[in-house]
Structure formats: C-alpha cells, structure tokens
Amino acid sequence: MTEDRRDVAMAERLVKARDSIRRQLGAVIVGQESVVEEVLIALFARGHCLLQGVPGLAKTLLVTSLARILDLESSRVQFTPDLMPSDVTGTEILQEDPTSRARELRFVKGPIFANLVLADEINRATPKTQSALLEAMQERTVTSGNTTHELEAPFLVMATQNPIEMEGTYPLPEAQLDRFLMKILVLYPSRDDLNRIIDRTIHRDETQLEQVIDRDAIMQLKAACRDVLVAEHVQEFAINLVMATQPGTKYAHQLADKYIRYGSSPRGAQALVECGRVLALMRSRLNLSTDDVREIAPSVLRHRIILNFDAHADGQTPETILTQIIENVSAAAVL
C-alpha cells in the first residue's frame, strides 16, 4: 500500500471510529454534539481537556461513558477540599517481608496510573492538590522520592469543573490550565434536547454501551493525525492568532493591549496545529486549513489568556475578546 493510500485509509478509519463513538455516546448523552466532537479531538491529539459547565449538564456522564466505550484502563478521582496530592499520585509505604522480617519502602500507585483519568470537579480541591497533576500531565511521569515512574500511553486527563465563581471552588493555577490542550464549555441543552432528556427519564431505558476501539487503534490514529500536512501560510495564521493575544507587542490586537494581562503561551500555537490536524483528518482531508485552526481556536485559547481588571469592569470575557481577535486575524489573512 502506497503512503497516500495508507493516509486515506487512516482518515477513513478515524471518521469511522468517530462516528461509532458518537453513536454509542448518543445513546446516553442527548445533544452536545460539539462537545463530543471536541472531546474526541483532544483524545486523538494526545492532549488533556477541561470541561466547564454548571452542575447537571452530564459532564461526568460523558467522560465515564467514553471510558466504557474505549478499551482503556480508566480511573476516577472525586476532587474535594480534603484530597491530598498522594491520594492522586500514590505514596510510599513501609512494608515488612514476612520471611526475612526486613522492612522496605514500596510505592503504591494512585489513580493517576491509568490511561483515562477523570478528575471530577477538579476545582473543588486546593491548589496544592491540583498541582499534583502537573508533572503527570506534561511529562507523563510521576516522581516519588528519588524514583520516577512512567505512565503508560495513551494517557489522558479529562477534568470537569463548575464555574469558578461558584461557592466552594478554587481557581486552577495558570500553569495547570496551560497544560490542558482544550477548555470545552458545556452549555445548557436546547428545548428539544431537554424534552428528549425528560422522555428518557420517564422511560428509564437501560443502555448497554459497547467498546468500539482499542488501545492499539487509538495509538495508530494518533500517529496518523501527526502526518497531516501543515502549509506555511496555515502555520503563520496559527502563530498570528497566538501573538495577537500577547499585550505589549507589535503584533498584539488592540483589545489585547486594553483587556489582557497575559496572553497565550507557545503551547497555544502548538495546540492550534495539533487539534486542527485531527479536525482536518476527521473531515477526510490530509492537509490543515485556516478554517480548521479558526474553528478550534476558541477552545484552545480561552483558558490561555488572563484578563485584567479593566476587562472585568467592562464586562468583557475571554469569549468576547477572542471572537474579535479571531475575526480580525482571519480578515487580515484574506487580504
């Protein structure tokens, strides 16, 4: 099989896998098509995702259902104010050998040692515990004492959080937010979707989910996404989007200078390309386009910009600012 045919076959395989996963999730999740799409993009782009929405929007159900559909080892951590870092990463215990009576330290793995980790209501834990995920999310390792333990690939953290201003929550450290590939907003269902939710509640149908893709297939599809071609002008477009969010530079958008305290890091540009590649392959294309980058930009950049006081005073949000920045950069790219 030639390389071009292999790439086309991988694109078809990814589309088929996406449709199968969507179909399975559709049996338990009503609506939220865009949320499901972006979660799958994060999965195949080898990145972590953060789902934000008010309670009751099926964020946790979406992640737990996905874990059942994928043939991966999964774990769930319910974040609470009294959760300790060792409750997530694991800890060393003193163990006595029954024969020699000698004592030695043995590392007991925590729930982070799984392929798919659900960090449920992550912003209910203290920043110290939240930061316990930093090494695992970036380096795919966990260090205990003088020993570093490797995490098995694929490794994906899917975190849910309620809006920051809700009672009993803690802001996520900026360093941890930057390690999430995407921040996905889960919104209220439409009237029709809400009606379907009530119908399912009344009938109480039991849904049996099937595993539709295994670990090896996920790794192969991830590798295929990295083969999607990126033209120079598309790469420049992604760079321009990121630099437009950085205040105080000659490339900054006027809204960035006025309302943004800190703009996107270089990880933002990397994420635009990686997520865009997956989106392109999902659309059966072997090259990244500016439309792919533009579509994925809000979810990639919204958690990577920090607003200043003037923005809050004027009622600005990351959404309102990014919308104008993306439109401006897109218009300049056409000229």
mmCIF file of C-alpha atoms in Angstrom:
data_model
loop_
_atom_site.group_PDB
_atom_site.id
_atom_site.type_symbol
_atom_site.label_atom_id
_atom_site.label_comp_id
_atom_site.label_asym_id
_atom_site.label_seq_id
_atom_site.Cartn_x
_atom_site.Cartn_y
_atom_site.Cartn_z
ATOM 1 C CA MET A 1 0.000 0.000 0.000
ATOM 2 C CA THR A 2 1.437 3.396 -1.004
ATOM 3 C CA GLU A 3 1.840 6.160 1.556
ATOM 4 C CA ASP A 4 -1.022 8.214 0.072
ATOM 5 C CA ARG A 5 -3.393 5.243 0.167
ATOM 6 C CA ARG A 6 -2.330 4.497 3.728
ATOM 7 C CA ASP A 7 -3.096 8.084 4.769
ATOM 8 C CA VAL A 8 -6.510 7.972 3.077
ATOM 9 C CA ALA A 9 -7.264 4.665 4.784
ATOM 10 C CA MET A 10 -6.309 6.153 8.159
ATOM 11 C CA ALA A 11 -8.572 9.140 7.523
ATOM 12 C CA GLU A 12 -11.466 6.818 6.723
ATOM 13 C CA ARG A 13 -10.679 4.767 9.816
ATOM 14 C CA LEU A 14 -10.706 7.870 12.023
ATOM 15 C CA VAL A 15 -14.033 9.016 10.597
ATOM 16 C CA LYS A 16 -15.481 5.557 11.191
ATOM 17 C CA ALA A 17 -14.157 5.480 14.758
ATOM 18 C CA ARG A 18 -15.546 8.949 15.436
ATOM 19 C CA ASP A 19 -18.976 8.005 14.113
ATOM 20 C CA SER A 20 -19.019 4.790 16.172
ATOM 21 C CA ILE A 21 -18.066 6.629 19.357
ATOM 22 C CA ARG A 22 -20.649 9.330 18.666
ATOM 23 C CA ARG A 23 -23.325 6.724 18.109
ATOM 24 C CA GLN A 24 -22.526 4.985 21.390
ATOM 25 C CA LEU A 25 -22.391 8.261 23.333
ATOM 26 C CA GLY A 26 -25.629 9.373 21.702
ATOM 27 C CA ALA A 27 -27.361 6.502 23.488
ATOM 28 C CA VAL A 28 -26.659 8.152 26.862
ATOM 29 C CA ILE A 29 -25.885 11.808 26.052
ATOM 30 C CA VAL A 30 -28.579 13.982 24.490
ATOM 31 C CA GLY A 31 -27.294 16.736 22.214
ATOM 32 C CA GLN A 32 -23.880 18.284 22.999
ATOM 33 C CA GLU A 33 -22.586 17.284 19.549
ATOM 34 C CA SER A 34 -19.922 19.987 19.511
ATOM 35 C CA VAL A 35 -18.738 18.987 22.993
ATOM 36 C CA VAL A 36 -18.397 15.336 21.952
ATOM 37 C CA GLU A 37 -16.512 16.391 18.813
ATOM 38 C CA GLU A 38 -14.012 18.472 20.780
ATOM 39 C CA VAL A 39 -13.501 15.739 23.383
ATOM 40 C CA LEU A 40 -12.607 13.311 20.580
ATOM 41 C CA ILE A 41 -10.241 15.872 19.083
ATOM 42 C CA ALA A 42 -8.439 16.104 22.429
ATOM 43 C CA LEU A 43 -8.271 12.307 22.619
ATOM 44 C CA PHE A 44 -6.610 11.882 19.222
ATOM 45 C CA ALA A 45 -4.431 14.995 19.574
ATOM 46 C CA ARG A 46 -2.765 13.437 22.637
ATOM 47 C CA GLY A 47 -3.895 16.206 24.952
ATOM 48 C CA HIS A 48 -5.900 16.735 28.110
ATOM 49 C CA CYS A 49 -9.222 18.552 28.189
ATOM 50 C CA LEU A 50 -11.157 20.556 30.750
ATOM 51 C CA LEU A 51 -14.956 20.590 30.607
ATOM 52 C CA GLN A 52 -16.640 23.527 32.315
ATOM 53 C CA GLY A 53 -20.325 23.936 32.982
ATOM 54 C CA VAL A 54 -22.846 24.280 35.751
ATOM 55 C CA PRO A 55 -23.890 21.122 37.631
ATOM 56 C CA GLY A 56 -26.304 18.741 35.936
ATOM 57 C CA LEU A 57 -25.136 19.048 32.325
ATOM 58 C CA ALA A 58 -23.836 15.440 32.076
ATOM 59 C CA LYS A 59 -20.126 16.360 32.083
ATOM 60 C CA THR A 60 -19.219 13.420 34.306
ATOM 61 C CA LEU A 61 -21.576 11.079 32.449
ATOM 62 C CA LEU A 62 -19.885 11.988 29.167
ATOM 63 C CA VAL A 63 -16.419 11.114 30.461
ATOM 64 C CA THR A 64 -17.435 7.922 32.253
ATOM 65 C CA SER A 65 -19.356 6.750 29.188
ATOM 66 C CA LEU A 66 -16.337 7.455 26.989
ATOM 67 C CA ALA A 67 -14.201 5.347 29.335
ATOM 68 C CA ARG A 68 -16.616 2.432 28.878
ATOM 69 C CA ILE A 69 -16.568 2.782 25.088
ATOM 70 C CA LEU A 70 -12.776 2.848 24.797
ATOM 71 C CA ASP A 71 -10.814 -0.283 25.600
ATOM 72 C CA LEU A 72 -8.610 1.597 28.073
ATOM 73 C CA GLU A 73 -7.869 1.363 31.760
ATOM 74 C CA SER A 74 -9.732 4.186 33.450
ATOM 75 C CA SER A 75 -9.955 5.720 36.904
ATOM 76 C CA ARG A 76 -11.969 8.431 38.596
ATOM 77 C CA VAL A 77 -10.858 10.882 41.253
ATOM 78 C CA GLN A 78 -13.526 12.911 43.054
ATOM 79 C CA PHE A 79 -11.767 16.143 43.978
ATOM 80 C CA THR A 80 -12.698 17.530 47.402
ATOM 81 C CA PRO A 81 -11.096 20.149 49.689
ATOM 82 C CA ASP A 82 -9.516 17.458 51.891
ATOM 83 C CA LEU A 83 -7.972 15.487 48.999
ATOM 84 C CA MET A 84 -4.183 15.205 49.324
ATOM 85 C CA PRO A 85 -1.635 15.022 46.451
ATOM 86 C CA SER A 86 -0.678 11.470 47.448
ATOM 87 C CA ASP A 87 -4.331 10.445 47.049
ATOM 88 C CA VAL A 88 -3.885 11.184 43.341
ATOM 89 C CA THR A 89 -0.310 10.188 42.537
ATOM 90 C CA GLY A 90 0.246 7.399 45.078
ATOM 91 C CA THR A 91 2.507 7.087 48.094
ATOM 92 C CA GLU A 92 5.336 5.043 49.568
ATOM 93 C CA ILE A 93 4.502 2.676 52.413
ATOM 94 C CA LEU A 94 6.761 0.769 54.774
ATOM 95 C CA GLN A 95 6.333 -2.951 54.144
ATOM 96 C CA GLU A 96 7.828 -5.865 56.064
ATOM 97 C CA ASP A 97 8.985 -9.014 54.313
ATOM 98 C CA PRO A 98 7.207 -11.964 56.049
ATOM 99 C CA THR A 99 10.271 -14.230 55.690
ATOM 100 C CA SER A 100 13.305 -12.068 56.395
ATOM 101 C CA ARG A 101 11.400 -9.546 58.531
ATOM 102 C CA ALA A 102 13.286 -6.841 56.647
ATOM 103 C CA ARG A 103 11.463 -3.588 56.022
ATOM 104 C CA GLU A 104 11.492 -1.603 52.836
ATOM 105 C CA LEU A 105 9.589 1.211 51.196
ATOM 106 C CA ARG A 106 7.181 0.186 48.454
ATOM 107 C CA PHE A 107 5.393 2.598 46.122
ATOM 108 C CA VAL A 108 1.640 2.115 45.896
ATOM 109 C CA LYS A 109 0.290 3.582 42.677
ATOM 110 C CA GLY A 110 -2.525 6.105 42.834
ATOM 111 C CA PRO A 111 -5.438 6.532 40.407
ATOM 112 C CA ILE A 112 -3.274 8.686 38.125
ATOM 113 C CA PHE A 113 -1.803 5.404 36.816
ATOM 114 C CA ALA A 114 -4.479 4.787 34.192
ATOM 115 C CA ASN A 115 -4.977 5.548 30.514
ATOM 116 C CA LEU A 116 -8.043 7.724 31.010
ATOM 117 C CA VAL A 117 -8.249 9.669 34.270
ATOM 118 C CA LEU A 118 -11.428 11.517 35.205
ATOM 119 C CA ALA A 119 -10.633 14.409 37.545
ATOM 120 C CA ASP A 120 -14.173 15.158 38.661
ATOM 121 C CA GLU A 121 -14.881 18.707 39.897
ATOM 122 C CA ILE A 122 -11.166 19.449 39.861
ATOM 123 C CA ASN A 123 -11.593 22.986 41.169
ATOM 124 C CA ARG A 124 -13.050 21.759 44.466
ATOM 125 C CA ALA A 125 -9.575 20.661 45.604
ATOM 126 C CA THR A 126 -6.942 23.047 46.925
ATOM 127 C CA PRO A 127 -4.303 24.416 44.512
ATOM 128 C CA LYS A 128 -1.695 22.180 46.185
ATOM 129 C CA THR A 129 -3.618 19.052 45.216
ATOM 130 C CA GLN A 130 -4.461 20.404 41.769
ATOM 131 C CA SER A 131 -0.747 20.969 41.172
ATOM 132 C CA ALA A 132 -0.056 17.291 41.857
ATOM 133 C CA LEU A 133 -1.228 16.666 38.301
ATOM 134 C CA LEU A 134 1.324 18.997 36.682
ATOM 135 C CA GLU A 135 4.160 16.519 36.157
ATOM 136 C CA ALA A 136 1.845 13.739 35.042
ATOM 137 C CA MET A 137 0.045 15.942 32.512
ATOM 138 C CA GLN A 138 3.210 17.380 30.972
ATOM 139 C CA GLU A 139 5.889 14.715 31.326
ATOM 140 C CA ARG A 140 3.696 11.604 31.570
ATOM 141 C CA THR A 141 5.651 10.614 34.687
ATOM 142 C CA VAL A 142 5.134 10.564 38.460
ATOM 143 C CA THR A 143 8.058 11.140 40.810
ATOM 144 C CA SER A 144 8.023 9.707 44.323
ATOM 145 C CA GLY A 145 11.149 10.213 46.397
ATOM 146 C CA ASN A 146 14.097 9.530 44.109
ATOM 147 C CA THR A 147 12.166 7.310 41.717
ATOM 148 C CA THR A 148 10.349 8.410 38.571
ATOM 149 C CA HIS A 149 7.530 6.187 37.323
ATOM 150 C CA GLU A 150 6.425 6.214 33.682
ATOM 151 C CA LEU A 151 2.746 6.459 32.795
ATOM 152 C CA GLU A 152 1.522 4.087 30.115
ATOM 153 C CA ALA A 153 0.436 5.595 26.810
ATOM 154 C CA PRO A 154 -2.113 6.694 25.913
ATOM 155 C CA PHE A 155 -2.541 8.935 28.949
ATOM 156 C CA LEU A 156 -5.378 11.433 29.050
ATOM 157 C CA VAL A 157 -6.727 13.564 31.879
ATOM 158 C CA MET A 158 -10.309 14.695 31.403
ATOM 159 C CA ALA A 159 -11.302 17.137 34.119
ATOM 160 C CA THR A 160 -14.678 18.640 34.901
ATOM 161 C CA GLN A 161 -15.247 21.848 36.793
ATOM 162 C CA ASN A 162 -18.062 24.115 37.829
ATOM 163 C CA PRO A 163 -17.721 27.831 37.086
ATOM 164 C CA ILE A 164 -15.016 29.387 39.223
ATOM 165 C CA GLU A 165 -17.346 31.836 40.943
ATOM 166 C CA MET A 166 -19.487 29.074 42.447
ATOM 167 C CA GLU A 167 -19.160 28.541 46.208
ATOM 168 C CA GLY A 168 -16.615 26.035 47.477
ATOM 169 C CA THR A 169 -14.290 26.157 44.474
ATOM 170 C CA TYR A 170 -10.670 27.208 43.954
ATOM 171 C CA PRO A 171 -9.177 28.810 40.839
ATOM 172 C CA LEU A 172 -6.940 26.469 38.869
ATOM 173 C CA PRO A 173 -3.268 27.556 38.789
ATOM 174 C CA GLU A 174 -2.324 29.163 35.476
ATOM 175 C CA ALA A 175 0.456 26.601 34.964
ATOM 176 C CA GLN A 176 -2.049 23.776 35.176
ATOM 177 C CA LEU A 177 -4.589 25.466 32.916
ATOM 178 C CA ASP A 178 -1.904 25.821 30.252
ATOM 179 C CA ARG A 179 -1.339 22.062 30.300
ATOM 180 C CA PHE A 180 -4.904 21.414 29.208
ATOM 181 C CA LEU A 181 -4.991 21.176 25.436
ATOM 182 C CA MET A 182 -8.572 22.450 25.311
ATOM 183 C CA LYS A 183 -11.137 24.034 27.579
ATOM 184 C CA ILE A 184 -14.581 22.960 26.436
ATOM 185 C CA LEU A 185 -17.700 24.830 27.535
ATOM 186 C CA VAL A 186 -20.731 22.646 28.241
ATOM 187 C CA LEU A 187 -23.834 24.774 27.778
ATOM 188 C CA TYR A 188 -27.496 24.309 28.674
ATOM 189 C CA PRO A 189 -29.418 21.957 26.341
ATOM 190 C CA SER A 190 -31.913 23.328 23.843
ATOM 191 C CA ARG A 191 -35.635 22.967 24.426
ATOM 192 C CA ASP A 192 -35.848 19.954 22.093
ATOM 193 C CA ASP A 193 -32.875 18.286 23.775
ATOM 194 C CA LEU A 194 -34.345 18.932 27.208
ATOM 195 C CA ASN A 195 -37.598 17.334 26.059
ATOM 196 C CA ARG A 196 -35.656 14.216 24.939
ATOM 197 C CA ILE A 197 -33.867 14.107 28.289
ATOM 198 C CA ILE A 198 -37.192 14.100 30.129
ATOM 199 C CA ASP A 199 -38.521 11.362 27.822
ATOM 200 C CA ARG A 200 -35.529 9.159 28.653
ATOM 201 C CA THR A 201 -36.018 9.886 32.351
ATOM 202 C CA ILE A 202 -39.661 8.798 32.155
ATOM 203 C CA HIS A 203 -38.969 5.580 30.262
ATOM 204 C CA ARG A 204 -35.766 4.760 32.203
ATOM 205 C CA ASP A 205 -34.308 2.706 29.383
ATOM 206 C CA GLU A 206 -31.161 0.758 30.306
ATOM 207 C CA THR A 207 -28.412 1.432 27.783
ATOM 208 C CA GLN A 208 -25.651 -1.089 27.137
ATOM 209 C CA LEU A 209 -22.506 0.557 25.787
ATOM 210 C CA GLU A 210 -20.091 -1.387 23.604
ATOM 211 C CA GLN A 211 -16.349 -0.977 23.245
ATOM 212 C CA VAL A 212 -15.716 0.296 19.735
ATOM 213 C CA ILE A 213 -11.970 0.968 19.658
ATOM 214 C CA ASP A 214 -8.947 -0.467 21.457
ATOM 215 C CA ARG A 215 -5.639 0.950 22.660
ATOM 216 C CA ASP A 216 -3.606 -0.051 19.585
ATOM 217 C CA ALA A 217 -6.114 1.560 17.236
ATOM 218 C CA ILE A 218 -6.082 4.776 19.269
ATOM 219 C CA MET A 219 -2.269 4.924 19.111
ATOM 220 C CA GLN A 220 -2.282 4.315 15.350
ATOM 221 C CA LEU A 221 -4.873 7.009 14.725
ATOM 222 C CA LYS A 222 -2.960 9.447 16.906
ATOM 223 C CA ALA A 223 0.170 8.819 14.854
ATOM 224 C CA ALA A 224 -1.792 9.316 11.626
ATOM 225 C CA CYS A 225 -3.023 12.722 12.785
ATOM 226 C CA ARG A 226 0.571 13.897 13.107
ATOM 227 C CA ASP A 227 1.124 13.130 9.424
ATOM 228 C CA VAL A 228 -1.416 15.728 8.288
ATOM 229 C CA LEU A 229 0.402 18.354 6.228
ATOM 230 C CA VAL A 230 0.696 21.931 7.517
ATOM 231 C CA ALA A 231 1.295 24.589 4.859
ATOM 232 C CA GLU A 232 3.449 27.604 5.732
ATOM 233 C CA HIS A 233 0.589 30.101 5.450
ATOM 234 C CA VAL A 234 -1.565 28.000 7.824
ATOM 235 C CA GLN A 235 1.261 27.819 10.338
ATOM 236 C CA GLU A 236 1.677 31.614 10.077
ATOM 237 C CA PHE A 237 -2.056 32.016 10.692
ATOM 238 C CA ALA A 238 -1.847 29.981 13.915
ATOM 239 C CA ILE A 239 1.174 32.000 15.059
ATOM 240 C CA ASN A 240 -0.599 35.288 14.293
ATOM 241 C CA LEU A 241 -3.603 34.229 16.360
ATOM 242 C CA VAL A 242 -1.445 33.488 19.395
ATOM 243 C CA MET A 243 0.690 36.615 19.094
ATOM 244 C CA ALA A 244 -2.422 38.782 18.716
ATOM 245 C CA THR A 245 -3.330 37.796 22.300
ATOM 246 C CA GLN A 246 0.003 38.941 23.744
ATOM 247 C CA PRO A 247 -0.264 42.533 25.032
ATOM 248 C CA GLY A 248 2.613 44.956 24.688
ATOM 249 C CA THR A 249 3.954 43.503 21.443
ATOM 250 C CA LYS A 250 3.750 44.954 17.939
ATOM 251 C CA TYR A 251 1.542 42.008 16.887
ATOM 252 C CA ALA A 252 -0.979 42.485 19.701
ATOM 253 C CA HIS A 253 -4.615 43.214 18.922
ATOM 254 C CA GLN A 254 -5.906 46.462 20.412
ATOM 255 C CA LEU A 255 -8.242 44.515 22.695
ATOM 256 C CA ALA A 256 -5.268 42.521 23.981
ATOM 257 C CA ASP A 257 -3.443 45.720 24.944
ATOM 258 C CA LYS A 258 -6.564 47.012 26.646
ATOM 259 C CA TYR A 259 -8.014 43.946 28.368
ATOM 260 C CA ILE A 260 -5.479 41.083 28.504
ATOM 261 C CA ARG A 261 -2.937 40.844 31.285
ATOM 262 C CA TYR A 262 -1.130 37.757 29.950
ATOM 263 C CA GLY A 263 -1.604 36.253 26.500
ATOM 264 C CA SER A 264 -1.305 32.709 25.224
ATOM 265 C CA SER A 265 1.922 30.786 25.702
ATOM 266 C CA PRO A 266 3.678 28.929 22.835
ATOM 267 C CA ARG A 267 1.662 25.868 23.870
ATOM 268 C CA GLY A 268 -1.331 27.676 22.395
ATOM 269 C CA ALA A 269 0.217 27.696 18.921
ATOM 270 C CA GLN A 270 1.212 24.051 19.256
ATOM 271 C CA ALA A 271 -2.311 23.139 20.351
ATOM 272 C CA LEU A 272 -3.883 25.005 17.423
ATOM 273 C CA VAL A 273 -1.865 22.924 14.981
ATOM 274 C CA GLU A 274 -2.322 19.588 16.762
ATOM 275 C CA CYS A 275 -6.072 19.963 17.252
ATOM 276 C CA GLY A 276 -6.509 21.351 13.758
ATOM 277 C CA ARG A 277 -4.756 18.312 12.294
ATOM 278 C CA VAL A 278 -7.209 15.956 13.996
ATOM 279 C CA LEU A 279 -10.153 18.056 12.823
ATOM 280 C CA ALA A 280 -8.823 18.001 9.251
ATOM 281 C CA LEU A 281 -8.428 14.206 9.300
ATOM 282 C CA MET A 282 -11.929 13.858 10.747
ATOM 283 C CA ARG A 283 -13.117 15.728 7.670
ATOM 284 C CA SER A 284 -11.223 13.302 5.428
ATOM 285 C CA ARG A 285 -8.535 15.824 4.487
ATOM 286 C CA LEU A 286 -4.796 15.244 4.672
ATOM 287 C CA ASN A 287 -3.858 18.911 4.976
ATOM 288 C CA LEU A 288 -4.565 21.507 7.659
ATOM 289 C CA SER A 289 -6.539 24.597 6.613
ATOM 290 C CA THR A 290 -7.011 28.007 8.206
ATOM 291 C CA ASP A 291 -10.690 27.124 8.655
ATOM 292 C CA ASP A 292 -9.681 24.197 10.875
ATOM 293 C CA VAL A 293 -7.487 26.456 13.002
ATOM 294 C CA ARG A 294 -10.171 29.147 13.185
ATOM 295 C CA GLU A 295 -12.846 26.679 14.280
ATOM 296 C CA ILE A 296 -10.777 25.146 17.063
ATOM 297 C CA ALA A 297 -9.211 28.414 18.278
ATOM 298 C CA PRO A 298 -11.769 29.384 20.986
ATOM 299 C CA SER A 299 -11.465 26.071 22.842
ATOM 300 C CA VAL A 300 -7.671 26.111 22.547
ATOM 301 C CA LEU A 301 -7.097 29.735 23.616
ATOM 302 C CA ARG A 302 -9.910 30.658 26.033
ATOM 303 C CA HIS A 303 -8.070 29.293 29.084
ATOM 304 C CA ARG A 304 -4.692 30.627 27.991
ATOM 305 C CA ILE A 305 -5.462 34.326 28.286
ATOM 306 C CA ILE A 306 -5.683 36.117 31.622
ATOM 307 C CA LEU A 307 -7.827 39.237 31.708
ATOM 308 C CA ASN A 308 -7.020 42.384 33.665
ATOM 309 C CA PHE A 309 -9.248 44.404 35.969
ATOM 310 C CA ASP A 310 -10.480 46.678 33.161
ATOM 311 C CA ALA A 311 -11.849 43.672 31.300
ATOM 312 C CA HIS A 312 -13.894 42.534 34.287
ATOM 313 C CA ALA A 313 -15.081 46.086 34.933
ATOM 314 C CA ASP A 314 -16.236 46.483 31.325
ATOM 315 C CA GLY A 315 -17.989 43.094 31.271
ATOM 316 C CA GLN A 316 -15.531 41.503 28.856
ATOM 317 C CA THR A 317 -14.936 37.740 28.812
ATOM 318 C CA PRO A 318 -12.403 35.534 27.014
ATOM 319 C CA GLU A 319 -15.182 34.677 24.552
ATOM 320 C CA THR A 320 -15.976 38.263 23.569
ATOM 321 C CA ILE A 321 -12.318 39.194 23.217
ATOM 322 C CA LEU A 322 -11.277 36.077 21.310
ATOM 323 C CA THR A 323 -14.197 36.416 18.903
ATOM 324 C CA GLN A 324 -12.966 39.815 17.780
ATOM 325 C CA ILE A 325 -9.308 38.798 17.695
ATOM 326 C CA ILE A 326 -10.051 35.721 15.558
ATOM 327 C CA GLU A 327 -12.204 37.768 13.167
ATOM 328 C CA ASN A 328 -9.502 40.416 12.832
ATOM 329 C CA VAL A 329 -6.658 37.956 12.227
ATOM 330 C CA SER A 330 -8.819 35.988 9.763
ATOM 331 C CA ALA A 331 -9.677 39.145 7.806
ATOM 332 C CA ALA A 332 -6.003 40.121 7.635
ATOM 333 C CA ALA A 333 -5.104 36.648 6.364
ATOM 334 C CA VAL A 334 -7.522 37.004 3.452
ATOM 335 C CA LEU A 335 -6.071 40.343 2.329
#
